[in-house]
Amino acid sequence: MLSKKEKDLIKEIWERLTPVAAEIGADALLRMFASYPGTKTYFSHVDISPNSSHLLSHGKKIVLAIAEGAQDISQLTVTLAPLQTLHAYQLRVDPRNFKLLSHSMLVSLACYLGDEFTPVAHAAMDKYLSAFAAVLAEKYR
Amino acid sequence: MVEWSENERSIISNIFSNLDYNDIGPKALVRCLIVYPWTQRYFTSFGNLYNAEAISTNPKVAAHGIKVLHGLDRALKNMDNIKATYAELSVLHSEKLHVDPDNFKLLSDCLTIVVAGKLGSAFTPEIQATFQKFLAVVVSALGKQYH
């Protein structure tokens, strides 16, 4: 459950990170690949080495989707509808991996924001990313 | 048995030798109690945990955070036998403290994030992976004596 204050905080943080979406997204992906090598299996057909163009563009795509969702969290199911379909029928990424990326994203935020990533901000962000992942998995079965 | 490369050993050793336990310990436990509020169930004797502000300034939480972080020292000194090293503590957490072992992972995730916040970009993906591997081994060892 997200309070109004938390929703505002989440929206504000992602608005600020939008200009560095590629950097943050790529960082989160690299962290996920390093800590959870099984996640690399979804990218066997592309170059995901540090600074590769695919890593940066993919990272950017993910962060922008998260930022867009943050604009109006109460509308997540509507905003994510196309991505729900994509993940369920085309990508078929095991939803357990969403948790791994969420954790990696939180670490990226901690590294980037330092002290600003307070326990309260962390709690709000963790809740938001969990909700995002849950909505994303809704069409799987 | 868990294998550690020379590189991994030196990464772990470096992280801990540069860690201010009195700063990081409290921060990790405070964060755990705020991000995962149900973990407060184990600390009813600590007094005021009503909100983030109270938790962040609670001296019992801070002292306990330091104690818990020092608990990792045993693993540092016995990296080749972490399982046996924590047998006693595992029994303590199971039989006496009755802590759900899932909580160990929650605290270790919070510790990772606190260290990340401290080190910034120096906490590279490789260093993070090694640190998480270390914590995962400790977490597993702490859960081993539950039955």
mmCIF file of C-alpha atoms in Angstrom:
data_model
loop_
_atom_site.group_PDB
_atom_site.id
_atom_site.type_symbol
_atom_site.label_atom_id
_atom_site.label_comp_id
_atom_site.label_asym_id
_atom_site.label_seq_id
_atom_site.Cartn_x
_atom_site.Cartn_y
_atom_site.Cartn_z
ATOM 1 C CA MET A 1 0.000 0.000 0.000
ATOM 2 C CA LEU A 2 1.451 3.338 -1.039
ATOM 3 C CA SER A 3 0.559 6.565 0.753
ATOM 4 C CA LYS A 4 0.150 9.819 -1.178
ATOM 5 C CA LYS A 5 3.470 10.992 0.234
ATOM 6 C CA GLU A 6 5.206 7.858 -1.017
ATOM 7 C CA LYS A 7 3.655 8.155 -4.479
ATOM 8 C CA ASP A 8 4.848 11.767 -4.712
ATOM 9 C CA LEU A 9 8.330 10.761 -3.566
ATOM 10 C CA ILE A 10 8.522 7.936 -6.116
ATOM 11 C CA LYS A 11 7.274 10.201 -8.915
ATOM 12 C CA GLU A 12 9.798 12.875 -7.996
ATOM 13 C CA ILE A 13 12.755 10.473 -7.909
ATOM 14 C CA TRP A 14 11.976 8.927 -11.302
ATOM 15 C CA GLU A 15 11.399 12.339 -12.865
ATOM 16 C CA ARG A 16 14.895 13.283 -11.749
ATOM 17 C CA LEU A 17 16.388 10.076 -13.096
ATOM 18 C CA THR A 18 14.754 10.286 -16.524
ATOM 19 C CA PRO A 19 17.672 12.271 -18.040
ATOM 20 C CA VAL A 20 20.093 9.517 -16.959
ATOM 21 C CA ALA A 21 17.759 6.647 -17.783
ATOM 22 C CA ALA A 22 20.279 4.804 -19.975
ATOM 23 C CA GLU A 23 23.014 5.051 -17.352
ATOM 24 C CA ILE A 24 20.841 3.868 -14.461
ATOM 25 C CA GLY A 25 19.155 1.136 -16.506
ATOM 26 C CA ALA A 26 22.418 -0.228 -17.877
ATOM 27 C CA ASP A 27 23.934 -0.185 -14.383
ATOM 28 C CA ALA A 28 21.000 -2.123 -12.937
ATOM 29 C CA LEU A 29 21.164 -4.694 -15.732
ATOM 30 C CA LEU A 30 24.924 -5.166 -15.302
ATOM 31 C CA ARG A 31 24.461 -5.680 -11.575
ATOM 32 C CA MET A 32 21.744 -8.228 -12.219
ATOM 33 C CA PHE A 33 23.849 -10.126 -14.783
ATOM 34 C CA ALA A 34 26.848 -10.192 -12.394
ATOM 35 C CA SER A 35 24.921 -11.351 -9.319
ATOM 36 C CA TYR A 36 22.408 -13.639 -11.048
ATOM 37 C CA PRO A 37 24.074 -15.153 -14.111
ATOM 38 C CA GLY A 38 20.909 -17.090 -15.024
ATOM 39 C CA THR A 39 19.343 -13.806 -16.073
ATOM 40 C CA LYS A 40 21.814 -13.568 -18.951
ATOM 41 C CA THR A 41 20.072 -16.444 -20.686
ATOM 42 C CA TYR A 42 17.412 -14.031 -21.918
ATOM 43 C CA PHE A 43 20.033 -12.026 -23.776
ATOM 44 C CA SER A 44 22.069 -14.721 -25.491
ATOM 45 C CA HIS A 45 21.317 -13.183 -28.878
ATOM 46 C CA VAL A 46 22.680 -9.711 -28.112
ATOM 47 C CA ASP A 47 25.801 -7.967 -26.818
ATOM 48 C CA ILE A 48 25.250 -7.007 -23.178
ATOM 49 C CA SER A 49 28.812 -6.112 -22.293
ATOM 50 C CA PRO A 50 29.357 -2.826 -20.390
ATOM 51 C CA ASN A 51 28.720 0.202 -22.621
ATOM 52 C CA SER A 52 27.336 -1.889 -25.469
ATOM 53 C CA SER A 53 24.647 -0.035 -27.383
ATOM 54 C CA HIS A 54 22.103 -2.746 -26.660
ATOM 55 C CA LEU A 55 22.726 -2.603 -22.929
ATOM 56 C CA LEU A 56 22.278 1.167 -22.883
ATOM 57 C CA SER A 57 19.183 1.225 -25.060
ATOM 58 C CA HIS A 58 17.588 -1.653 -23.170
ATOM 59 C CA GLY A 59 18.411 -0.112 -19.810
ATOM 60 C CA LYS A 60 16.923 3.171 -20.978
ATOM 61 C CA LYS A 61 13.744 1.462 -22.151
ATOM 62 C CA ILE A 62 13.245 -0.229 -18.787
ATOM 63 C CA VAL A 63 13.871 2.906 -16.707
ATOM 64 C CA LEU A 64 11.576 5.010 -18.891
ATOM 65 C CA ALA A 65 8.796 2.445 -18.478
ATOM 66 C CA ILE A 66 9.259 2.491 -14.698
ATOM 67 C CA ALA A 67 9.292 6.305 -14.739
ATOM 68 C CA GLU A 68 6.143 6.428 -16.846
ATOM 69 C CA GLY A 69 4.352 4.128 -14.420
ATOM 70 C CA ALA A 70 5.417 6.397 -11.563
ATOM 71 C CA GLN A 71 3.600 9.358 -13.121
ATOM 72 C CA ASP A 72 0.280 7.854 -12.053
ATOM 73 C CA ILE A 73 0.698 4.750 -9.961
ATOM 74 C CA SER A 74 -3.050 4.251 -9.570
ATOM 75 C CA GLN A 75 -3.211 3.647 -13.331
ATOM 76 C CA LEU A 76 -0.448 1.042 -13.510
ATOM 77 C CA THR A 77 -2.638 -1.662 -15.049
ATOM 78 C CA VAL A 78 -3.655 0.692 -17.855
ATOM 79 C CA THR A 79 -0.178 2.117 -18.441
ATOM 80 C CA LEU A 80 1.464 -1.308 -18.473
ATOM 81 C CA ALA A 81 -1.126 -3.130 -20.599
ATOM 82 C CA PRO A 82 1.065 -3.347 -23.726
ATOM 83 C CA LEU A 83 4.086 -4.442 -21.670
ATOM 84 C CA GLN A 84 1.972 -7.041 -19.877
ATOM 85 C CA THR A 85 1.116 -8.594 -23.238
ATOM 86 C CA LEU A 86 4.701 -8.418 -24.434
ATOM 87 C CA HIS A 87 6.122 -10.148 -21.357
ATOM 88 C CA ALA A 88 3.384 -12.777 -21.141
ATOM 89 C CA TYR A 89 3.168 -13.882 -24.738
ATOM 90 C CA GLN A 90 6.406 -12.926 -26.379
ATOM 91 C CA LEU A 91 9.265 -12.511 -23.925
ATOM 92 C CA ARG A 92 7.999 -14.999 -21.354
ATOM 93 C CA VAL A 93 10.589 -13.951 -18.805
ATOM 94 C CA ASP A 94 10.073 -16.002 -15.636
ATOM 95 C CA PRO A 95 8.509 -13.493 -13.212
ATOM 96 C CA ARG A 96 10.918 -14.511 -10.478
ATOM 97 C CA ASN A 97 13.481 -12.501 -12.403
ATOM 98 C CA PHE A 98 11.505 -9.297 -11.865
ATOM 99 C CA LYS A 99 12.526 -9.484 -8.209
ATOM 100 C CA LEU A 100 16.174 -9.843 -9.182
ATOM 101 C CA LEU A 101 16.041 -6.790 -11.424
ATOM 102 C CA SER A 102 14.138 -4.830 -8.756
ATOM 103 C CA HIS A 103 16.829 -5.552 -6.190
ATOM 104 C CA SER A 104 19.559 -4.617 -8.660
ATOM 105 C CA MET A 105 17.684 -1.405 -9.444
ATOM 106 C CA LEU A 106 17.532 -0.532 -5.740
ATOM 107 C CA VAL A 107 21.303 -1.009 -5.474
ATOM 108 C CA SER A 108 21.818 1.236 -8.519
ATOM 109 C CA LEU A 109 19.634 3.878 -6.897
ATOM 110 C CA ALA A 110 21.609 3.597 -3.655
ATOM 111 C CA CYS A 111 24.905 4.040 -5.506
ATOM 112 C CA TYR A 112 23.594 6.954 -7.553
ATOM 113 C CA LEU A 113 21.634 8.798 -4.858
ATOM 114 C CA GLY A 114 23.840 8.038 -1.823
ATOM 115 C CA ASP A 115 22.397 9.441 1.406
ATOM 116 C CA GLU A 116 19.367 10.742 -0.452
ATOM 117 C CA PHE A 117 18.201 7.156 -0.828
ATOM 118 C CA THR A 118 16.874 7.223 2.704
ATOM 119 C CA PRO A 119 15.226 4.214 4.377
ATOM 120 C CA VAL A 120 11.829 5.843 3.730
ATOM 121 C CA ALA A 121 12.606 6.355 0.030
ATOM 122 C CA HIS A 122 13.944 2.792 -0.167
ATOM 123 C CA ALA A 123 10.764 1.397 1.408
ATOM 124 C CA ALA A 124 8.549 3.348 -1.005
ATOM 125 C CA MET A 125 10.628 2.351 -4.012
ATOM 126 C CA ASP A 126 10.671 -1.333 -3.014
ATOM 127 C CA LYS A 127 6.877 -1.281 -2.709
ATOM 128 C CA TYR A 128 6.485 0.444 -6.060
ATOM 129 C CA LEU A 129 8.790 -1.950 -7.900
ATOM 130 C CA SER A 130 6.979 -4.924 -6.324
ATOM 131 C CA ALA A 131 3.649 -3.537 -7.498
ATOM 132 C CA PHE A 132 5.104 -2.868 -10.960
ATOM 133 C CA ALA A 133 6.396 -6.443 -11.201
ATOM 134 C CA ALA A 134 3.079 -7.873 -10.043
ATOM 135 C CA VAL A 135 1.149 -5.904 -12.685
ATOM 136 C CA LEU A 136 3.659 -6.896 -15.346
ATOM 137 C CA ALA A 137 3.064 -10.576 -14.593
ATOM 138 C CA GLU A 138 -0.744 -10.340 -14.574
ATOM 139 C CA LYS A 139 -1.339 -11.775 -18.047
ATOM 140 C CA TYR A 140 1.016 -14.739 -17.644
ATOM 141 C CA ARG A 141 -1.755 -17.136 -16.654
ATOM 142 C CA MET B 1 31.970 -26.572 0.228
ATOM 143 C CA VAL B 2 32.027 -22.977 -0.956
ATOM 144 C CA GLU B 3 34.997 -22.022 -3.131
ATOM 145 C CA TRP B 4 36.525 -18.566 -2.960
ATOM 146 C CA SER B 5 38.958 -17.222 -5.520
ATOM 147 C CA GLU B 6 41.857 -15.027 -4.402
ATOM 148 C CA ASN B 7 40.082 -12.097 -6.015
ATOM 149 C CA GLU B 8 36.871 -12.749 -4.085
ATOM 150 C CA ARG B 9 38.740 -13.083 -0.800
ATOM 151 C CA SER B 10 40.481 -9.781 -1.317
ATOM 152 C CA ILE B 11 37.235 -8.043 -2.333
ATOM 153 C CA ILE B 12 35.523 -9.194 0.855
ATOM 154 C CA SER B 13 38.517 -8.356 2.995
ATOM 155 C CA ASN B 14 38.737 -4.860 1.496
ATOM 156 C CA ILE B 15 35.078 -4.088 2.009
ATOM 157 C CA PHE B 16 35.172 -4.998 5.683
ATOM 158 C CA SER B 17 38.511 -3.426 6.507
ATOM 159 C CA ASN B 18 37.193 -0.103 5.212
ATOM 160 C CA LEU B 19 33.830 -0.381 6.933
ATOM 161 C CA ASP B 20 32.878 1.840 9.863
ATOM 162 C CA TYR B 21 30.914 -0.712 11.894
ATOM 163 C CA ASN B 22 29.499 1.971 14.183
ATOM 164 C CA ASP B 23 27.985 3.721 11.189
ATOM 165 C CA ILE B 24 27.007 0.877 8.877
ATOM 166 C CA GLY B 25 25.703 -1.521 11.544
ATOM 167 C CA PRO B 26 23.002 0.823 12.839
ATOM 168 C CA LYS B 27 22.115 1.993 9.321
ATOM 169 C CA ALA B 28 21.549 -1.556 8.101
ATOM 170 C CA LEU B 29 19.296 -2.560 10.981
ATOM 171 C CA VAL B 30 17.386 0.751 10.908
ATOM 172 C CA ARG B 31 16.779 0.290 7.194
ATOM 173 C CA CYS B 32 15.566 -3.275 7.692
ATOM 174 C CA LEU B 33 13.078 -2.210 10.388
ATOM 175 C CA ILE B 34 11.741 0.584 8.159
ATOM 176 C CA VAL B 35 11.677 -1.162 4.781
ATOM 177 C CA TYR B 36 10.351 -4.449 6.208
ATOM 178 C CA PRO B 37 8.310 -3.300 9.214
ATOM 179 C CA TRP B 38 7.232 -6.816 10.170
ATOM 180 C CA THR B 39 10.817 -7.433 11.301
ATOM 181 C CA GLN B 40 10.044 -5.143 14.246
ATOM 182 C CA ARG B 41 8.264 -8.119 15.819
ATOM 183 C CA TYR B 42 11.604 -9.304 17.194
ATOM 184 C CA PHE B 43 12.372 -6.047 18.931
ATOM 185 C CA THR B 44 9.377 -5.295 21.116
ATOM 186 C CA SER B 45 11.726 -4.664 24.042
ATOM 187 C CA PHE B 46 13.525 -1.876 22.176
ATOM 188 C CA GLY B 47 10.976 0.809 23.028
ATOM 189 C CA ASN B 48 9.858 3.401 20.515
ATOM 190 C CA LEU B 49 9.754 2.019 16.949
ATOM 191 C CA TYR B 50 6.617 3.905 15.919
ATOM 192 C CA ASN B 51 7.996 5.684 12.883
ATOM 193 C CA ALA B 52 11.109 6.076 10.765
ATOM 194 C CA GLU B 53 12.376 8.977 12.878
ATOM 195 C CA ALA B 54 12.027 7.008 16.122
ATOM 196 C CA ILE B 55 13.700 3.941 14.654
ATOM 197 C CA SER B 56 16.579 5.989 13.226
ATOM 198 C CA THR B 57 17.351 7.558 16.616
ATOM 199 C CA ASN B 58 16.686 4.554 18.853
ATOM 200 C CA PRO B 59 19.919 3.771 20.749
ATOM 201 C CA LYS B 60 19.007 0.108 21.309
ATOM 202 C CA VAL B 61 18.552 -0.381 17.578
ATOM 203 C CA ALA B 62 21.912 1.262 16.918
ATOM 204 C CA ALA B 63 23.720 -0.862 19.497
ATOM 205 C CA HIS B 64 22.138 -4.028 18.167
ATOM 206 C CA GLY B 65 23.026 -3.103 14.589
ATOM 207 C CA ILE B 66 26.681 -2.849 15.558
ATOM 208 C CA LYS B 67 26.536 -6.215 17.344
ATOM 209 C CA VAL B 68 24.944 -7.947 14.365
ATOM 210 C CA LEU B 69 27.464 -6.490 11.920
ATOM 211 C CA HIS B 70 30.327 -7.711 14.076
ATOM 212 C CA GLY B 71 28.698 -11.119 13.844
ATOM 213 C CA LEU B 72 30.009 -11.194 10.285
ATOM 214 C CA ASP B 73 33.582 -11.073 11.579
ATOM 215 C CA ARG B 74 33.435 -14.792 12.276
ATOM 216 C CA ALA B 75 32.767 -15.510 8.630
ATOM 217 C CA LEU B 76 35.613 -13.200 7.609
ATOM 218 C CA LYS B 77 38.033 -15.139 9.760
ATOM 219 C CA ASN B 78 36.749 -18.564 8.678
ATOM 220 C CA MET B 79 35.787 -18.183 5.049
ATOM 221 C CA ASP B 80 36.538 -21.794 4.304
ATOM 222 C CA ASN B 81 34.187 -23.096 6.936
ATOM 223 C CA ILE B 82 31.394 -20.638 7.368
ATOM 224 C CA LYS B 83 28.795 -23.364 7.863
ATOM 225 C CA ALA B 84 30.446 -24.789 10.979
ATOM 226 C CA THR B 85 31.380 -21.338 12.246
ATOM 227 C CA TYR B 86 27.713 -20.307 12.512
ATOM 228 C CA ALA B 87 26.293 -23.570 13.872
ATOM 229 C CA GLU B 88 26.031 -22.165 17.369
ATOM 230 C CA LEU B 89 24.501 -18.858 16.262
ATOM 231 C CA SER B 90 22.062 -20.776 14.073
ATOM 232 C CA VAL B 91 20.874 -22.766 17.077
ATOM 233 C CA LEU B 92 20.555 -19.534 19.058
ATOM 234 C CA HIS B 93 18.431 -17.846 16.379
ATOM 235 C CA SER B 94 16.244 -20.910 16.018
ATOM 236 C CA GLU B 95 15.777 -22.220 19.560
ATOM 237 C CA LYS B 96 16.087 -19.121 21.647
ATOM 238 C CA LEU B 97 15.322 -16.104 19.475
ATOM 239 C CA HIS B 98 12.788 -17.880 17.216
ATOM 240 C CA VAL B 99 13.710 -15.747 14.210
ATOM 241 C CA ASP B 100 12.202 -16.769 10.872
ATOM 242 C CA PRO B 101 15.277 -17.452 8.708
ATOM 243 C CA ASP B 102 13.717 -15.498 5.825
ATOM 244 C CA ASN B 103 14.601 -12.404 7.817
ATOM 245 C CA PHE B 104 18.321 -13.024 7.393
ATOM 246 C CA LYS B 105 17.969 -12.359 3.675
ATOM 247 C CA LEU B 106 16.035 -9.145 4.324
ATOM 248 C CA LEU B 107 18.764 -7.796 6.591
ATOM 249 C CA SER B 108 21.495 -8.854 4.176
ATOM 250 C CA ASP B 109 19.734 -7.009 1.320
ATOM 251 C CA CYS B 110 19.551 -3.885 3.471
ATOM 252 C CA LEU B 111 23.229 -4.197 4.352
ATOM 253 C CA THR B 112 24.071 -4.445 0.647
ATOM 254 C CA ILE B 113 22.120 -1.266 -0.053
ATOM 255 C CA VAL B 114 23.727 0.632 2.833
ATOM 256 C CA VAL B 115 27.208 -0.362 1.639
ATOM 257 C CA ALA B 116 26.216 0.617 -1.914
ATOM 258 C CA GLY B 117 25.081 4.030 -0.690
ATOM 259 C CA LYS B 118 28.369 4.486 1.093
ATOM 260 C CA LEU B 119 30.684 3.352 -1.714
ATOM 261 C CA GLY B 120 28.729 4.733 -4.683
ATOM 262 C CA SER B 121 30.136 3.745 -8.053
ATOM 263 C CA ALA B 122 33.079 2.053 -6.314
ATOM 264 C CA PHE B 123 30.573 -0.680 -5.432
ATOM 265 C CA THR B 124 30.869 -2.194 -8.902
ATOM 266 C CA PRO B 125 28.637 -5.009 -10.189
ATOM 267 C CA GLU B 126 31.526 -7.454 -9.625
ATOM 268 C CA ILE B 127 32.107 -6.309 -6.055
ATOM 269 C CA GLN B 128 28.374 -6.415 -5.383
ATOM 270 C CA ALA B 129 28.136 -9.987 -6.718
ATOM 271 C CA THR B 130 30.998 -11.119 -4.464
ATOM 272 C CA PHE B 131 29.570 -9.330 -1.427
ATOM 273 C CA GLN B 132 26.165 -10.900 -2.055
ATOM 274 C CA LYS B 133 27.773 -14.325 -2.453
ATOM 275 C CA PHE B 134 29.464 -13.883 0.936
ATOM 276 C CA LEU B 135 26.243 -12.775 2.627
ATOM 277 C CA ALA B 136 24.297 -15.609 1.004
ATOM 278 C CA VAL B 137 26.714 -18.162 2.458
ATOM 279 C CA VAL B 138 26.360 -16.627 5.934
ATOM 280 C CA VAL B 139 22.573 -16.504 5.592
ATOM 281 C CA SER B 140 22.496 -20.147 4.562
ATOM 282 C CA ALA B 141 24.739 -21.149 7.482
ATOM 283 C CA LEU B 142 22.517 -19.284 9.939
ATOM 284 C CA GLY B 143 19.521 -21.226 8.684
ATOM 285 C CA LYS B 144 21.200 -24.616 8.788
ATOM 286 C CA GLN B 145 20.371 -25.688 12.359
ATOM 287 C CA TYR B 146 16.640 -24.979 12.112
ATOM 288 C CA HIS B 147 14.483 -28.057 12.325
#
